GROMACS .gro file of C-alpha atoms in nm:
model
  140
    1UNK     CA    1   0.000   0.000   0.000
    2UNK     CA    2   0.282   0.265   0.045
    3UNK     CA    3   0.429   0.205  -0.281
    4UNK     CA    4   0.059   0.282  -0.380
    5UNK     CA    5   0.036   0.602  -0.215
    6UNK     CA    6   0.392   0.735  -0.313
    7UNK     CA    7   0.257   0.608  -0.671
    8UNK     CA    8  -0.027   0.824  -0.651
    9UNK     CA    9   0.102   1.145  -0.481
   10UNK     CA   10   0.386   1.155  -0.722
   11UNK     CA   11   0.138   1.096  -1.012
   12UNK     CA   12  -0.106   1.352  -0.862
   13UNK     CA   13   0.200   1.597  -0.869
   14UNK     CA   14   0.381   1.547  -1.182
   15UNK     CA   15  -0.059   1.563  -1.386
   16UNK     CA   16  -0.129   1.867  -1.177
   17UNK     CA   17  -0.220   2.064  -1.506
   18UNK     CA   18  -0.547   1.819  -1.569
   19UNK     CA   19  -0.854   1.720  -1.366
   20UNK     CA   20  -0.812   1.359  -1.304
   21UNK     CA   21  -0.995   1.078  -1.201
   22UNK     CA   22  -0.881   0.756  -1.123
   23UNK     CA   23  -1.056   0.451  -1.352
   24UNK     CA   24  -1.061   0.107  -1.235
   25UNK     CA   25  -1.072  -0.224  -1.530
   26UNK     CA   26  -0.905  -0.535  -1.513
   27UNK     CA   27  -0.577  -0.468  -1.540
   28UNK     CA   28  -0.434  -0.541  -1.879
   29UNK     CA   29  -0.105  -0.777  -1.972
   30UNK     CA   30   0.087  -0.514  -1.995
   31UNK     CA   31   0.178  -0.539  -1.620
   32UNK     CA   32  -0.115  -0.416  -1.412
   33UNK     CA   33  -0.205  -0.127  -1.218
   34UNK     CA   34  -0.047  -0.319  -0.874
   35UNK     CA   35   0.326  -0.291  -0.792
   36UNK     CA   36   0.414  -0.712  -0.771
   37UNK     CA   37   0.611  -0.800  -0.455
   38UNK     CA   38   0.975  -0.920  -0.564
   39UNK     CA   39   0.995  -1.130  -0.236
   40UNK     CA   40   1.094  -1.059   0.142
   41UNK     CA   41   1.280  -0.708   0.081
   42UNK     CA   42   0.932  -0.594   0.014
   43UNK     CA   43   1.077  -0.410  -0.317
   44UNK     CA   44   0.825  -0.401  -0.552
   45UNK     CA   45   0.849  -0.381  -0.957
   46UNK     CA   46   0.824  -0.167  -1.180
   47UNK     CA   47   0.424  -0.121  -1.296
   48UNK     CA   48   0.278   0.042  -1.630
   49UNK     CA   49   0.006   0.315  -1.536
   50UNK     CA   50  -0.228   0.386  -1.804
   51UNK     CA   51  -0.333   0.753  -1.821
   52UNK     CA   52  -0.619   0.861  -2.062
   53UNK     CA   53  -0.770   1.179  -2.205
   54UNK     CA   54  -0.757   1.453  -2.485
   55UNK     CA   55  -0.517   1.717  -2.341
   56UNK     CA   56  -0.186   1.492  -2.455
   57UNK     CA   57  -0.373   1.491  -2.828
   58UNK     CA   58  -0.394   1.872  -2.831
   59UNK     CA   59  -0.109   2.028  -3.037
   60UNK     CA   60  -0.111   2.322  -2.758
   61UNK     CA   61  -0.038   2.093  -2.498
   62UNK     CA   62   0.082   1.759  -2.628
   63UNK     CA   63   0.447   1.848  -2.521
   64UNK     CA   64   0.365   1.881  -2.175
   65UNK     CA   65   0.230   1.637  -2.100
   66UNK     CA   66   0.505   1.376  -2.285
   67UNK     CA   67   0.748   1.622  -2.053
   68UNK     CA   68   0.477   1.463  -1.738
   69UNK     CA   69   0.522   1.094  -1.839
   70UNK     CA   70   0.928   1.126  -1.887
   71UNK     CA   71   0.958   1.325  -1.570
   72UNK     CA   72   0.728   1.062  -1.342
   73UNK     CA   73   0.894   0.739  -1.565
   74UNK     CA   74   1.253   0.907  -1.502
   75UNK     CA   75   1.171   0.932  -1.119
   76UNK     CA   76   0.988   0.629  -1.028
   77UNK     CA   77   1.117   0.350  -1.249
   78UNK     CA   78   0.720   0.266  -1.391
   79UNK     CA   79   0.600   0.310  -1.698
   80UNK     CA   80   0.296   0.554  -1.830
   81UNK     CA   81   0.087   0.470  -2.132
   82UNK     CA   82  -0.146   0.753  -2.294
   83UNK     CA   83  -0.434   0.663  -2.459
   84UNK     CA   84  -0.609   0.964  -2.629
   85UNK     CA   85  -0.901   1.082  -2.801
   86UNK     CA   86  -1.100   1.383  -2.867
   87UNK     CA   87  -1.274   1.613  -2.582
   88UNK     CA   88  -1.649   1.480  -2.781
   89UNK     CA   89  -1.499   1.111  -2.735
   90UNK     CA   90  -1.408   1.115  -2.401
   91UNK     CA   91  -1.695   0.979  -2.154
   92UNK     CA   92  -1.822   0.728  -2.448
   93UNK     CA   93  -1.471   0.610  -2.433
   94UNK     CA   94  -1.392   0.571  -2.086
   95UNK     CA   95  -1.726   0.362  -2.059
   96UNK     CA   96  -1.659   0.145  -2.327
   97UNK     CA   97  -1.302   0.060  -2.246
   98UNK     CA   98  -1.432   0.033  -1.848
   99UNK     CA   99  -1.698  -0.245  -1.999
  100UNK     CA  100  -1.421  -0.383  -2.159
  101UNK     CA  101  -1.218  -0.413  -1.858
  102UNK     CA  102  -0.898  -0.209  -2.032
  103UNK     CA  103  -0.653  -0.103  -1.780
  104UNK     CA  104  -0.727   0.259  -1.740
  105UNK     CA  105  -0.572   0.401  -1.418
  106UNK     CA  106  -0.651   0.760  -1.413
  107UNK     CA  107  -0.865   0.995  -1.652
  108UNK     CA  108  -0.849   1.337  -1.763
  109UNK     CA  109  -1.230   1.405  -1.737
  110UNK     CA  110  -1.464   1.692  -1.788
  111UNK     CA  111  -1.677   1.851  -1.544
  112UNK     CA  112  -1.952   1.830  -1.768
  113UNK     CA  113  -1.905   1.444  -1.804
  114UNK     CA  114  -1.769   1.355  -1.442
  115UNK     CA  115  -2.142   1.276  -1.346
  116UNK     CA  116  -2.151   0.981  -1.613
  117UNK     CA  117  -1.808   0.873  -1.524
  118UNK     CA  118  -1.938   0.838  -1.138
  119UNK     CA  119  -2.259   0.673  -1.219
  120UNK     CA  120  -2.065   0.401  -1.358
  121UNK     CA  121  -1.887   0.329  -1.038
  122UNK     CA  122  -1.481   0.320  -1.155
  123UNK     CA  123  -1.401   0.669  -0.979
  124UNK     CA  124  -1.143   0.566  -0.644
  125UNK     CA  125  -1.132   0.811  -0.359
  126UNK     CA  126  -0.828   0.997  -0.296
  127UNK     CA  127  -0.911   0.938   0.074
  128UNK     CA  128  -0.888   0.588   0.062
  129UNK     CA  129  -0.553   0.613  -0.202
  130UNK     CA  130  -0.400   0.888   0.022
  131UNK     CA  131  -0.505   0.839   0.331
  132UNK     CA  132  -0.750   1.171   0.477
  133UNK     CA  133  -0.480   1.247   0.743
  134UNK     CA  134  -0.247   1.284   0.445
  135UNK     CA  135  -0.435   1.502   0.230
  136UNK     CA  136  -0.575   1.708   0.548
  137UNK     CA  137  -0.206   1.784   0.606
  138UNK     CA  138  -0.105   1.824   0.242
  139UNK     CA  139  -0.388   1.997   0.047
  140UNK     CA  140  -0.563   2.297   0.148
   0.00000   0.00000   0.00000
């Protein structure tokens, strides 16, 4: 669980720039969303994240957020896969992959769409990845 939360507060960190949500599927083959346990040292391996939206499509801001995915990669040994699509794609796409059970770990996701996204039950609670105490101390 704490390689989960320093997974997720670095991720929150380094994707600061969107509104993200975190997706749950069956994780796919390429390695899961869950660090593996490499035996007693309680070392973990590296794990492939998959992060989806339409910022990293957008011409404006494609660069940035490659520059996100090196950075966290560089700094945590994992891996981060973008999937993209169009802004009009996004919630039929996040429901269709989420019925497929694709590996999606966290979502860039529109206010206007978040509702739909919810009412399909794949959101996680920052609370329960972070810890309240954490985020009470952290986050304003």
């Amino acid at each position: 669980m704490k390689m989960r939360k320093m997974l997720a507060l670095s991720l929150s960190a380094l994707m600061a720039v969107s509104l993200l949500a975190g997706c749950g599927g069956t994780p796919a083959s390429t390695g899961g969303s869950t660090p593996a346990s490499t035996g007693d040292s309680g070392s973990t391996e590296p794990v492939n994240i998959v992060w989806a939206g339409w910022s990293g499509e957008e011409e404006a801001s494609k660069e940035i957020f490659q520059r996100m995915r090196t950075t966290y990669e560089e700094a945590s040994g994992n891996t981060v896969t973008w999937v993209g699509w169009t802004w009009a794609d996004t919630a039929q796409q996040l429901l269709i992959r989420n019925q497929g059970s694709e590996q999606l770990d966290l979502a860039q996701v529109d206010i206007g769409i978040f509702n739909t996204v919810a009412q399909a039950g794949v959101l996680a609670d920052w609370n329960d990845i972070l810890g309240e105490e954490y985020l009470k101390e952290n986050f304003t």
